[in-house]
XYZ file of C-alpha atoms in Angstrom:
680
model
C -8.437 -70.265 -60.856
C -10.542 -71.941 -63.515
C -10.889 -71.330 -67.270
C -13.949 -70.447 -69.313
C -14.059 -70.283 -73.113
C -16.912 -67.889 -73.790
C -18.567 -66.967 -77.068
C -20.402 -63.700 -77.770
C -23.115 -64.193 -80.381
C -25.870 -61.993 -81.785
C -27.677 -60.645 -84.809
C -25.624 -57.991 -86.582
C -25.595 -54.569 -84.830
C -26.962 -55.905 -81.531
C -23.765 -54.764 -79.789
C -21.496 -57.824 -79.478
C -18.253 -55.977 -80.104
C -19.260 -53.071 -77.862
C -20.061 -55.541 -75.086
C -16.649 -57.166 -75.573
C -14.981 -53.761 -75.174
C -16.966 -53.081 -71.997
C -16.027 -56.464 -70.512
C -12.339 -55.866 -71.271
C -12.549 -52.425 -69.674
C -14.315 -53.778 -66.601
C -11.608 -56.415 -66.239
C -8.865 -53.783 -66.483
C -7.404 -55.076 -69.745
C -7.953 -51.776 -71.610
C -7.963 -48.225 -70.252
C -10.320 -46.789 -72.856
C -13.347 -48.381 -74.483
C -13.078 -48.607 -78.267
C -15.924 -47.706 -80.584
C -17.201 -49.682 -83.568
C -18.021 -46.400 -85.319
C -14.528 -45.043 -84.650
C -12.939 -48.310 -85.756
C -10.663 -48.685 -82.722
C -12.010 -51.828 -81.032
C -9.783 -54.633 -79.777
C -11.355 -57.517 -81.673
C -12.184 -55.929 -85.039
C -8.569 -55.830 -86.172
C -9.105 -56.141 -89.924
C -9.140 -52.849 -91.848
C -12.310 -53.983 -93.599
C -14.029 -54.629 -90.260
C -13.182 -51.110 -89.100
C -14.412 -49.582 -92.371
C -17.749 -51.438 -92.433
C -18.352 -51.492 -88.681
C -19.123 -55.217 -88.645
C -17.297 -58.295 -87.389
C -16.076 -60.566 -90.197
C -13.525 -62.809 -88.495
C -13.750 -64.295 -85.022
C -11.231 -62.905 -82.543
C -9.971 -64.122 -79.169
C -9.155 -61.972 -76.149
C -8.468 -63.031 -72.580
C -9.172 -61.441 -69.208
C -9.580 -62.372 -65.548
C -12.761 -62.044 -63.504
C -11.536 -62.610 -59.970
C -10.761 -66.351 -59.924
C -12.010 -67.019 -63.487
C -9.839 -66.622 -66.599
C -12.084 -65.972 -69.584
C -11.073 -66.571 -73.185
C -13.684 -64.468 -74.939
C -14.438 -65.035 -78.617
C -16.201 -62.252 -80.534
C -18.025 -63.723 -83.535
C -19.637 -62.218 -86.667
C -23.338 -61.461 -86.569
C -24.102 -61.183 -90.282
C -25.584 -64.410 -91.758
C -23.084 -64.340 -94.640
C -20.292 -65.097 -92.154
C -22.068 -67.885 -90.325
C -19.153 -70.221 -91.104
C -17.043 -68.210 -88.665
C -19.654 -68.770 -85.952
C -19.859 -72.473 -86.783
C -16.176 -73.029 -86.132
C -16.326 -71.313 -82.744
C -19.266 -73.312 -81.400
C -17.263 -76.519 -81.130
C -14.784 -74.984 -78.656
C -17.110 -73.093 -76.297
C -17.890 -73.821 -72.662
C -20.608 -71.182 -72.580
C -22.103 -68.292 -74.530
C -23.709 -64.889 -74.158
C -26.446 -64.223 -76.698
C -26.923 -60.468 -77.158
C -30.362 -59.104 -78.030
C -31.079 -55.456 -78.789
C -33.649 -53.807 -76.511
C -34.703 -51.663 -79.493
C -34.874 -54.127 -82.409
C -35.705 -57.124 -80.198
C -35.482 -60.737 -81.355
C -34.238 -60.735 -84.953
C -33.949 -63.512 -87.551
C -30.316 -64.357 -86.842
C -31.049 -64.347 -83.094
C -33.470 -67.223 -83.640
C -31.016 -69.164 -85.812
C -28.261 -68.837 -83.218
C -30.457 -69.750 -80.259
C -31.770 -72.859 -81.980
C -28.191 -73.962 -82.629
C -27.022 -73.215 -79.081
C -29.903 -75.267 -77.721
C -29.289 -78.142 -80.120
C -25.637 -78.299 -79.037
C -26.578 -77.877 -75.365
C -24.206 -74.944 -74.890
C -24.919 -73.115 -71.586
C -26.130 -69.648 -72.583
C -26.865 -66.351 -70.850
C -28.981 -63.731 -72.630
C -28.042 -60.047 -72.432
C -30.622 -57.476 -73.540
C -28.401 -54.619 -74.700
C -29.112 -50.939 -75.492
C -31.647 -50.303 -72.725
C -30.388 -46.689 -72.760
C -31.460 -46.143 -76.378
C -34.632 -44.334 -77.346
C -37.298 -46.930 -78.109
C -35.875 -49.556 -75.755
C -38.585 -52.019 -74.668
C -37.204 -54.357 -72.044
C -40.474 -55.985 -70.940
C -41.650 -56.462 -74.532
C -38.310 -57.947 -75.557
C -38.394 -60.272 -72.547
C -41.798 -61.540 -73.700
C -40.476 -61.957 -77.249
C -37.520 -63.984 -75.955
C -39.896 -66.268 -74.101
C -42.240 -66.613 -77.078
C -39.762 -66.756 -79.979
C -36.553 -68.170 -78.515
C -37.272 -70.317 -75.466
C -39.764 -70.447 -72.652
C -37.020 -71.566 -70.256
C -35.853 -68.039 -69.413
C -35.096 -66.723 -65.950
C -35.162 -62.902 -65.679
C -32.319 -61.877 -63.376
C -33.677 -58.409 -62.648
C -35.623 -55.455 -64.012
C -34.751 -52.469 -66.190
C -35.614 -49.011 -64.861
C -35.805 -45.778 -66.885
C -35.407 -47.759 -70.113
C -35.020 -45.572 -73.178
C -33.004 -42.896 -71.361
C -29.316 -42.376 -70.599
C -30.178 -43.010 -66.946
C -31.393 -46.552 -67.693
C -30.153 -49.100 -65.195
C -30.536 -52.773 -64.382
C -31.716 -53.741 -60.898
C -30.695 -57.342 -60.076
C -33.441 -59.410 -58.465
C -34.440 -62.982 -59.187
C -37.969 -62.860 -60.616
C -40.729 -64.859 -58.852
C -41.273 -66.747 -62.112
C -37.799 -68.273 -61.721
C -39.093 -70.852 -59.274
C -41.742 -72.041 -61.750
C -39.176 -72.434 -64.549
C -36.569 -74.182 -62.395
C -39.082 -76.535 -60.752
C -39.982 -77.918 -64.204
C -36.544 -79.586 -64.346
C -36.009 -80.503 -60.674
C -38.421 -82.817 -58.840
C -36.845 -82.133 -55.442
C -37.178 -78.408 -55.996
C -40.786 -78.912 -57.086
C -41.501 -80.774 -53.839
C -39.882 -78.008 -51.804
C -41.884 -75.486 -53.831
C -45.162 -77.252 -52.972
C -44.151 -77.461 -49.319
C -43.036 -73.812 -49.369
C -39.552 -74.662 -48.060
C -37.398 -73.299 -50.868
C -34.501 -71.209 -49.587
C -32.640 -68.564 -51.550
C -29.461 -70.644 -51.552
C -31.362 -73.692 -52.847
C -32.832 -71.590 -55.645
C -29.434 -70.159 -56.654
C -27.880 -73.634 -56.635
C -30.652 -74.960 -58.872
C -30.222 -71.974 -61.194
C -26.471 -72.616 -61.554
C -26.903 -76.349 -62.072
C -29.611 -75.994 -64.701
C -27.815 -73.179 -66.520
C -24.685 -75.330 -66.805
C -26.809 -78.120 -68.274
C -28.351 -75.648 -70.761
C -31.831 -76.333 -69.381
C -32.569 -72.687 -68.546
C -31.236 -69.349 -69.752
C -30.799 -66.439 -67.310
C -31.620 -63.046 -68.856
C -29.735 -59.858 -67.949
C -30.175 -56.351 -69.325
C -28.056 -53.253 -69.634
C -25.994 -51.097 -71.944
C -22.543 -51.873 -73.286
C -22.071 -48.134 -73.882
C -22.927 -46.833 -70.398
C -21.951 -49.989 -68.518
C -25.383 -50.443 -66.957
C -26.051 -54.072 -66.027
C -22.596 -55.266 -67.095
C -21.472 -55.984 -63.534
C -24.501 -58.211 -63.057
C -23.714 -60.007 -66.319
C -20.103 -60.517 -65.187
C -21.423 -62.046 -61.975
C -23.542 -64.439 -64.023
C -20.576 -65.408 -66.192
C -18.507 -66.182 -63.085
C -21.170 -68.028 -61.119
C -23.458 -69.728 -63.641
C -21.351 -70.891 -66.595
C -19.247 -74.078 -66.361
C -15.464 -74.157 -66.216
C -13.439 -75.635 -69.041
C -12.811 -79.302 -68.418
C -9.941 -81.566 -69.424
C -7.086 -83.493 -67.844
C -3.665 -81.850 -68.407
C -2.071 -85.229 -67.782
C -4.208 -87.048 -70.327
C -3.499 -87.740 -74.008
C -3.050 -84.632 -76.172
C -6.331 -83.772 -77.893
C -7.488 -80.486 -79.397
C -9.473 -78.919 -82.241
C -8.434 -76.196 -84.700
C -11.182 -73.591 -85.177
C -9.329 -70.845 -87.025
C -6.324 -70.566 -89.354
C -4.598 -67.362 -90.400
C -1.331 -66.345 -92.034
C 1.461 -64.643 -90.099
C 3.619 -61.750 -91.346
C 5.992 -64.142 -93.125
C 3.160 -66.069 -94.753
C 3.340 -68.946 -92.279
C 0.194 -70.721 -91.112
C -0.960 -70.003 -87.568
C -3.582 -72.334 -86.084
C -5.981 -71.364 -83.281
C -6.724 -74.498 -81.262
C -8.774 -75.385 -78.201
C -7.090 -78.077 -76.109
C -9.517 -80.567 -74.567
C -6.964 -82.891 -72.980
C -3.263 -83.224 -72.297
C -0.373 -80.770 -72.483
C 1.194 -79.700 -75.770
C 4.769 -78.367 -75.700
C 6.995 -76.538 -78.113
C 9.020 -78.946 -80.265
C 6.480 -81.736 -79.735
C 5.807 -83.764 -82.855
C 2.099 -84.515 -83.049
C -0.386 -86.091 -85.451
C -3.132 -83.871 -86.806
C -5.892 -84.068 -89.372
C -9.501 -85.115 -89.560
C -11.314 -88.393 -89.227
C -13.119 -88.333 -92.543
C -14.289 -91.599 -94.021
C -15.311 -90.258 -97.428
C -11.989 -91.153 -99.022
C -10.941 -87.552 -99.508
C -7.164 -87.322 -99.767
C -5.079 -84.184 -99.739
C -3.114 -83.465 -102.884
C 0.585 -84.234 -103.179
C 1.369 -80.522 -103.213
C -0.504 -80.048 -99.943
C 1.340 -82.961 -98.382
C 4.741 -81.599 -99.353
C 4.343 -78.141 -97.827
C 5.707 -79.070 -94.414
C 7.384 -82.381 -94.968
C 4.570 -84.059 -93.060
C 4.621 -87.824 -93.088
C 1.545 -89.281 -94.751
C 0.524 -92.662 -96.024
C -1.513 -93.408 -99.131
C -5.124 -92.417 -98.502
C -4.461 -91.202 -94.964
C -6.036 -87.884 -93.950
C -3.766 -87.450 -90.912
C -0.278 -85.988 -90.905
C 2.452 -85.303 -88.392
C 4.233 -82.054 -87.740
C 6.432 -80.371 -85.156
C 5.121 -77.423 -83.127
C 7.725 -74.666 -83.413
C 6.048 -72.004 -81.243
C 3.041 -71.559 -78.943
C 1.133 -68.495 -77.767
C -1.562 -68.578 -75.103
C -4.068 -65.850 -74.365
C -3.666 -63.754 -71.243
C -4.657 -60.202 -70.206
C -6.203 -59.217 -73.516
C -3.581 -60.552 -75.901
C -1.550 -63.639 -76.732
C 1.852 -64.229 -75.178
C 4.535 -66.781 -76.041
C 4.760 -69.835 -73.835
C 6.482 -73.205 -73.879
C 3.271 -75.178 -73.477
C -0.531 -75.137 -73.542
C -2.653 -77.277 -71.237
C -6.163 -78.737 -71.417
C -8.950 -76.166 -71.406
C -6.894 -73.344 -72.935
C -6.894 -71.754 -76.370
C -3.545 -71.312 -78.108
C -1.966 -70.173 -81.345
C 0.322 -72.812 -82.838
C 3.140 -72.394 -85.360
C 4.922 -75.033 -87.415
C 1.986 -77.117 -88.666
C 2.041 -75.860 -92.245
C -0.468 -78.420 -93.535
C -3.024 -77.742 -90.775
C -6.641 -77.034 -91.708
C -9.715 -75.734 -89.928
C -11.570 -78.566 -88.226
C -8.453 -80.732 -87.843
C -8.034 -82.738 -84.660
C -4.677 -82.318 -82.916
C -3.321 -85.417 -81.254
C -5.989 -87.942 -80.352
C -9.256 -87.191 -82.217
C -11.923 -86.179 -79.748
C -14.811 -86.474 -82.155
C -15.529 -85.708 -85.774
C -15.728 -81.967 -86.311
C -19.428 -81.315 -86.729
C -21.023 -78.971 -89.226
C -23.819 -77.095 -87.525
C -24.902 -74.807 -90.339
C -25.726 -75.556 -93.966
C -23.008 -75.108 -96.594
C -23.165 -72.221 -99.089
C -25.913 -72.525 -101.715
C -24.733 -69.820 -104.128
C -21.870 -69.555 -106.594
C -20.293 -66.826 -108.723
C -17.362 -66.355 -111.091
C -14.497 -64.109 -110.001
C -13.523 -61.803 -112.892
C -10.070 -60.173 -112.608
C -9.663 -56.586 -113.776
C -7.840 -55.909 -117.029
C -4.143 -56.541 -116.594
C -4.563 -58.353 -113.274
C -2.167 -61.203 -112.496
C -4.326 -64.339 -112.695
C -1.777 -66.402 -110.805
C -1.760 -63.839 -107.996
C -5.570 -63.975 -107.951
C -5.535 -67.764 -107.707
C -3.053 -67.663 -104.812
C -5.125 -65.023 -103.015
C -8.367 -66.979 -103.404
C -6.629 -70.115 -102.172
C -5.531 -68.217 -99.051
C -9.097 -67.051 -98.419
C -10.460 -70.560 -98.913
C -8.033 -72.081 -96.402
C -9.288 -69.576 -93.800
C -12.889 -70.497 -94.610
C -13.277 -74.173 -95.599
C -16.895 -73.622 -96.649
C -15.680 -71.368 -99.472
C -15.227 -73.888 -102.256
C -13.112 -72.967 -105.280
C -13.438 -74.471 -108.753
C -10.915 -73.560 -111.431
C -11.656 -73.857 -115.145
C -8.261 -74.415 -116.736
C -9.556 -74.045 -120.294
C -11.283 -70.681 -119.781
C -8.962 -69.601 -116.951
C -11.908 -68.827 -114.671
C -12.392 -69.389 -110.941
C -15.750 -70.103 -109.328
C -16.331 -69.355 -105.643
C -19.219 -70.486 -103.426
C -21.036 -67.977 -101.216
C -23.611 -67.493 -98.490
C -24.814 -64.120 -99.754
C -24.146 -60.819 -101.482
C -22.447 -59.148 -98.493
C -19.868 -61.917 -98.431
C -19.171 -61.216 -102.105
C -18.523 -57.548 -101.329
C -16.175 -58.508 -98.503
C -14.222 -60.930 -100.713
C -13.860 -58.182 -103.318
C -12.604 -55.655 -100.765
C -10.274 -58.189 -99.115
C -8.675 -59.128 -102.438
C -8.062 -55.442 -103.175
C -6.861 -54.369 -99.715
C -4.792 -57.376 -98.635
C -3.609 -58.833 -101.936
C -3.702 -55.880 -104.333
C -5.957 -57.715 -106.818
C -8.990 -55.904 -108.265
C -11.920 -58.106 -109.259
C -15.592 -58.014 -110.129
C -18.136 -60.823 -110.101
C -20.615 -62.318 -112.496
C -24.227 -62.880 -111.536
C -24.705 -65.100 -108.490
C -26.331 -68.447 -109.292
C -27.666 -71.209 -107.029
C -25.560 -74.297 -106.316
C -27.672 -77.264 -107.368
C -26.937 -80.958 -106.954
C -27.772 -84.083 -108.965
C -29.340 -87.308 -107.777
C -29.439 -90.619 -109.692
C -32.959 -91.498 -110.826
C -32.410 -95.248 -111.045
C -29.657 -97.827 -111.394
C -27.210 -97.979 -114.263
C -24.127 -100.025 -115.079
C -21.279 -99.863 -117.585
C -18.039 -101.738 -118.177
C -14.978 -101.477 -120.418
C -12.589 -104.382 -120.828
C -8.824 -104.351 -121.108
C -7.591 -104.568 -124.738
C -11.124 -104.767 -126.140
C -13.088 -102.479 -128.452
C -12.014 -98.815 -128.272
C -10.592 -98.958 -124.735
C -7.164 -97.253 -124.945
C -6.294 -98.074 -121.326
C -4.696 -101.224 -119.952
C -7.496 -101.711 -117.433
C -10.881 -103.341 -116.955
C -13.372 -101.291 -114.965
C -17.067 -102.053 -114.435
C -19.250 -99.821 -112.263
C -22.882 -99.749 -111.171
C -24.536 -96.599 -109.825
C -27.519 -96.819 -107.456
C -29.512 -94.057 -105.704
C -28.910 -93.449 -102.000
C -30.905 -91.564 -99.343
C -30.189 -87.813 -98.974
C -27.350 -87.180 -96.548
C -25.915 -90.691 -96.794
C -22.895 -89.606 -98.845
C -21.037 -91.631 -101.453
C -20.531 -95.330 -100.709
C -17.992 -97.309 -102.751
C -18.511 -101.088 -102.786
C -16.791 -104.091 -104.334
C -18.418 -107.053 -106.060
C -15.030 -108.326 -107.166
C -12.337 -110.034 -105.129
C -10.031 -107.560 -103.412
C -7.093 -109.806 -104.282
C -7.914 -109.907 -107.977
C -5.506 -107.048 -108.673
C -3.130 -104.761 -106.717
C -4.817 -102.675 -104.034
C -3.374 -99.464 -105.508
C -5.550 -99.972 -108.607
C -8.713 -100.329 -106.497
C -7.694 -97.181 -104.621
C -7.169 -95.324 -107.908
C -10.684 -96.306 -109.036
C -12.323 -95.286 -105.758
C -10.533 -91.938 -105.558
C -11.382 -91.173 -109.187
C -15.036 -92.129 -108.649
C -15.330 -89.651 -105.797
C -13.579 -86.947 -107.783
C -15.718 -87.540 -110.891
C -18.947 -87.342 -108.870
C -18.084 -83.685 -108.244
C -19.566 -82.994 -111.696
C -22.456 -85.155 -112.849
C -24.301 -85.271 -116.154
C -25.326 -81.624 -115.830
C -22.150 -80.401 -114.139
C -23.459 -80.482 -110.545
C -22.108 -82.508 -107.640
C -23.676 -85.891 -106.861
C -23.432 -85.989 -103.041
C -25.392 -89.198 -102.373
C -25.168 -92.493 -104.232
C -23.754 -96.017 -104.066
C -21.116 -97.000 -106.630
C -20.267 -100.680 -106.945
C -17.242 -102.028 -108.819
C -18.549 -105.008 -110.788
C -15.569 -105.827 -113.028
C -11.826 -105.492 -112.644
C -8.761 -106.528 -114.560
C -5.248 -105.430 -115.411
C -2.140 -106.294 -117.399
C 0.535 -107.715 -115.089
C 3.934 -106.090 -114.921
C 5.901 -106.778 -118.093
C 9.654 -106.596 -118.513
C 12.303 -107.606 -121.036
C 15.637 -109.110 -120.219
C 18.199 -106.467 -119.333
C 15.673 -103.712 -120.212
C 13.554 -103.442 -117.067
C 9.896 -102.486 -116.741
C 7.920 -102.041 -119.994
C 5.233 -99.433 -119.248
C 3.545 -99.840 -122.617
C 2.544 -103.415 -121.790
C 1.827 -103.067 -118.039
C -1.105 -101.482 -116.209
C -0.444 -98.425 -114.044
C -2.573 -96.218 -111.870
C -2.851 -93.844 -114.830
C -4.872 -96.455 -116.754
C -7.452 -96.839 -113.983
C -7.634 -93.092 -113.284
C -8.112 -92.431 -116.985
C -10.743 -95.088 -117.658
C -12.893 -94.702 -114.539
C -14.552 -91.350 -115.498
C -15.678 -92.744 -118.862
C -17.229 -95.837 -117.259
C -18.822 -93.919 -114.385
C -20.404 -91.275 -116.618
C -21.816 -93.971 -118.901
C -23.302 -95.751 -115.869
C -24.812 -92.433 -114.752
C -26.277 -91.907 -118.239
C -28.032 -95.254 -118.000
C -29.217 -94.548 -114.448
C -30.381 -91.032 -115.275
C -29.783 -88.011 -113.070
C -32.166 -85.290 -111.926
C -31.069 -81.795 -110.932
C -32.220 -80.603 -107.492
C -32.140 -76.936 -106.512
C -31.483 -75.640 -102.953
C -34.544 -74.419 -101.080
C -34.551 -72.203 -98.009
C -37.209 -72.246 -95.329
C -38.504 -68.696 -94.969
C -40.403 -67.096 -92.130
C -41.956 -63.689 -92.741
C -43.680 -61.644 -90.057
C -45.509 -58.664 -91.553
C -48.578 -56.481 -90.956
C -51.703 -58.323 -92.013
C -52.892 -55.440 -94.202
C -49.761 -55.765 -96.401
C -50.501 -59.337 -97.505
C -52.323 -58.169 -100.635
C -49.093 -56.623 -101.898
C -46.799 -59.324 -100.498
C -48.446 -62.528 -101.739
C -48.162 -61.850 -105.512
C -44.434 -61.148 -105.110
C -43.990 -64.370 -103.144
C -45.740 -66.261 -105.941
C -43.469 -64.711 -108.575
C -40.392 -65.711 -106.564
C -41.782 -69.259 -106.099
C -41.999 -68.746 -102.336
C -44.877 -70.918 -101.148
C -46.472 -70.055 -97.773
C -47.352 -73.439 -96.284
C -48.483 -72.139 -92.910
C -50.125 -68.848 -92.010
C -50.662 -67.609 -88.467
C -52.307 -64.372 -87.407
C -51.002 -62.591 -84.305
C -53.080 -59.511 -83.712
C -52.262 -57.024 -86.447
C -49.381 -59.190 -87.705
C -49.265 -62.307 -89.812
C -46.554 -64.992 -89.888
C -45.939 -66.894 -93.135
C -43.650 -69.924 -93.396
C -42.658 -72.093 -96.323
C -39.987 -72.920 -98.922
C -38.332 -70.452 -101.303
C -35.596 -71.182 -103.877
C -32.180 -70.033 -102.659
C -31.799 -68.148 -105.938
C -34.613 -65.765 -104.943
C -33.815 -65.127 -101.262
C -31.755 -61.992 -101.938
C -34.487 -60.513 -104.151
C -37.066 -61.255 -101.449
C -34.870 -59.452 -98.898
C -34.726 -56.417 -101.189
C -38.471 -56.263 -101.876
C -39.779 -56.970 -98.362
C -39.234 -53.513 -96.766
C -41.073 -51.723 -99.570
C -43.942 -54.207 -99.531
C -44.441 -54.035 -95.746
C -43.792 -50.351 -94.942
C -40.460 -51.378 -93.470
C -42.158 -53.495 -90.812
C -41.649 -56.913 -92.410
C -39.103 -59.310 -90.923
C -37.544 -62.147 -92.906
C -35.755 -65.193 -91.552
C -34.413 -67.798 -93.957
C -32.023 -70.726 -93.830
C -31.194 -73.644 -96.076
C -33.714 -76.451 -95.618
C -33.428 -79.082 -98.350
C -32.928 -79.817 -102.038
C -35.933 -80.373 -104.311
C -36.240 -81.321 -107.993
C -35.749 -78.305 -110.238
C -38.980 -77.135 -111.895
C -39.872 -78.538 -115.280
C -38.498 -76.709 -118.267
C -34.893 -75.800 -118.825
C -32.613 -78.036 -116.761
C -30.037 -75.932 -114.872
C -26.587 -76.676 -116.322
C -23.237 -75.952 -114.702
C -20.163 -75.303 -116.801
C -17.747 -78.194 -116.523
C -14.214 -77.694 -115.259
C -13.024 -81.288 -115.702
C -11.819 -83.040 -118.875
C -15.461 -83.638 -119.916
C -15.954 -87.421 -119.878
C -19.407 -86.775 -121.395
C -17.604 -86.467 -124.754
C -15.259 -89.419 -125.206
C -13.225 -87.890 -128.033
C -12.810 -84.546 -126.232
C -11.978 -86.292 -122.951
C -9.201 -88.405 -124.446
C -7.780 -85.385 -126.266
C -7.820 -83.266 -123.079
C -6.250 -86.118 -121.096
C -3.458 -86.446 -123.671
C -2.790 -82.707 -123.485
C -2.702 -82.746 -119.681
C -0.268 -85.678 -119.619
C 1.859 -83.962 -122.244
C 2.011 -80.795 -120.171
């Protein structure tokens, strides 16, 4: 028996969860098929998922298909929860992309298919809802070929589409040979010589599907069960088995973290190699090189051993559950290829590597580009709100929290307005905290315009710190990150002081001259100096005359901000790439609205009675465009948008972000705030 970790992906409402229920029923795991409308499905376990009828959190269920054990992962379809999908992609062996036979290829379908192809994940396509009125199997098949990929192999035909009697008739289409021969020279030769056998064709189909070169297309109905048996056959025969050596070194990836009934962390991990047993002590963490270090409070939560600046920890696995027959069951071990729930690793985070790092956890989708302020209701416990938001953020690492200690406000980053509604409902239902939100604003960044340098010397001028720090800031290409360099001798002072400067530089760059993060730049330390350890006879260490890490952490923000002032910084706003398909006769109404929202059509293509517009639009205006489009296009317009790049903010008022640090822009205020913090 072999394993297969399978993802179900689709645009919202295409029928992913219903298909999951049908597969579980066909495998004998459940006796009765749950309904999304009735709120009694296996994978939508959250109360909020049942209320809204959408998937918010990924869920894992397991079942057997003859000699194949499938770990099936149901993922969200709404774009606001794309982070959930992102985490699943790194652990999949194969995927089923669900497309509605009524709505056809939708914006999120295109986003998902592009990502699946980029990651070379073997994918089957299932055209669902062929029993619904308005189902158009042949038209949807053409749309898949035109808008998703030309490398599709129809695995049969749909008869009586649009009626309850709709059924799928398996039969390899004649066009399959043309598609498969494009990737197989031997098959092409046999094709020309007319010697291709059915077995040779099926073998080529399986081989090319497993290499993600072609995508077999099935059709049916998750509600009636039509075509599902054929899809199950494709899952068994065409998708690759999970690999990995159970006797190799332990290596796995955490793709989900939740809290158990007692508040303990539970990690969902895919094992790629080795065998992990209960009571094993293992290293875990990420392989970041950006200098990010977990806080002392995070490090203390489980007694994990950690060295200065290390992003890896060690912990003991106290319990293991593996998935089998629809649920998870306790076991003493988990082997390569399987998915397990792990207890005992209290400092674990999503994306962490367990054991030997396999590879850096990749980010396949853009981070959030919006931000809002969470406003607690009158009388709400602010500490309870902070704890609740921290819990939500640890389950979704792309939700970034910023806390303003002075104003006692918390900022949260977002993908969209639906996510904001879900956060609000989750805080109320699960944590008993009622909140509202302020207006959503875009998350900008800053980039240095030129080079700038500054230095402050120990015991000179108005420097109150026993430290010398000189820094130069230089621009860096987008996406290069922050590079910290030294132009001073590493042995010129204790390494801990250099580390304090570097860590503080990275922290300070979280809020530039205008309050926005500076993600890309080079910072060079040009000057260094310190006061050596001083002591008096019989009195020990004299802190007032000796440099400590506090001096370097306190001085660095002042020097860095001054260097940034001299370099200059420009605010860049996030831009999405939009694609609108709308009736050509609605352009007269649509174009003025696009201009008002600063959406610039760079390409225009006419397709019969429809027109396709593509170009950039500020992230701040995407939601408004979504709201206006149906009314402007008689409900026929279709919008697809995704983060594309950052561009200089338009001339005029520079977008400012409220600071939540000690404000090194104002030296007097900074030193006063630092004194207060130390005093507290």
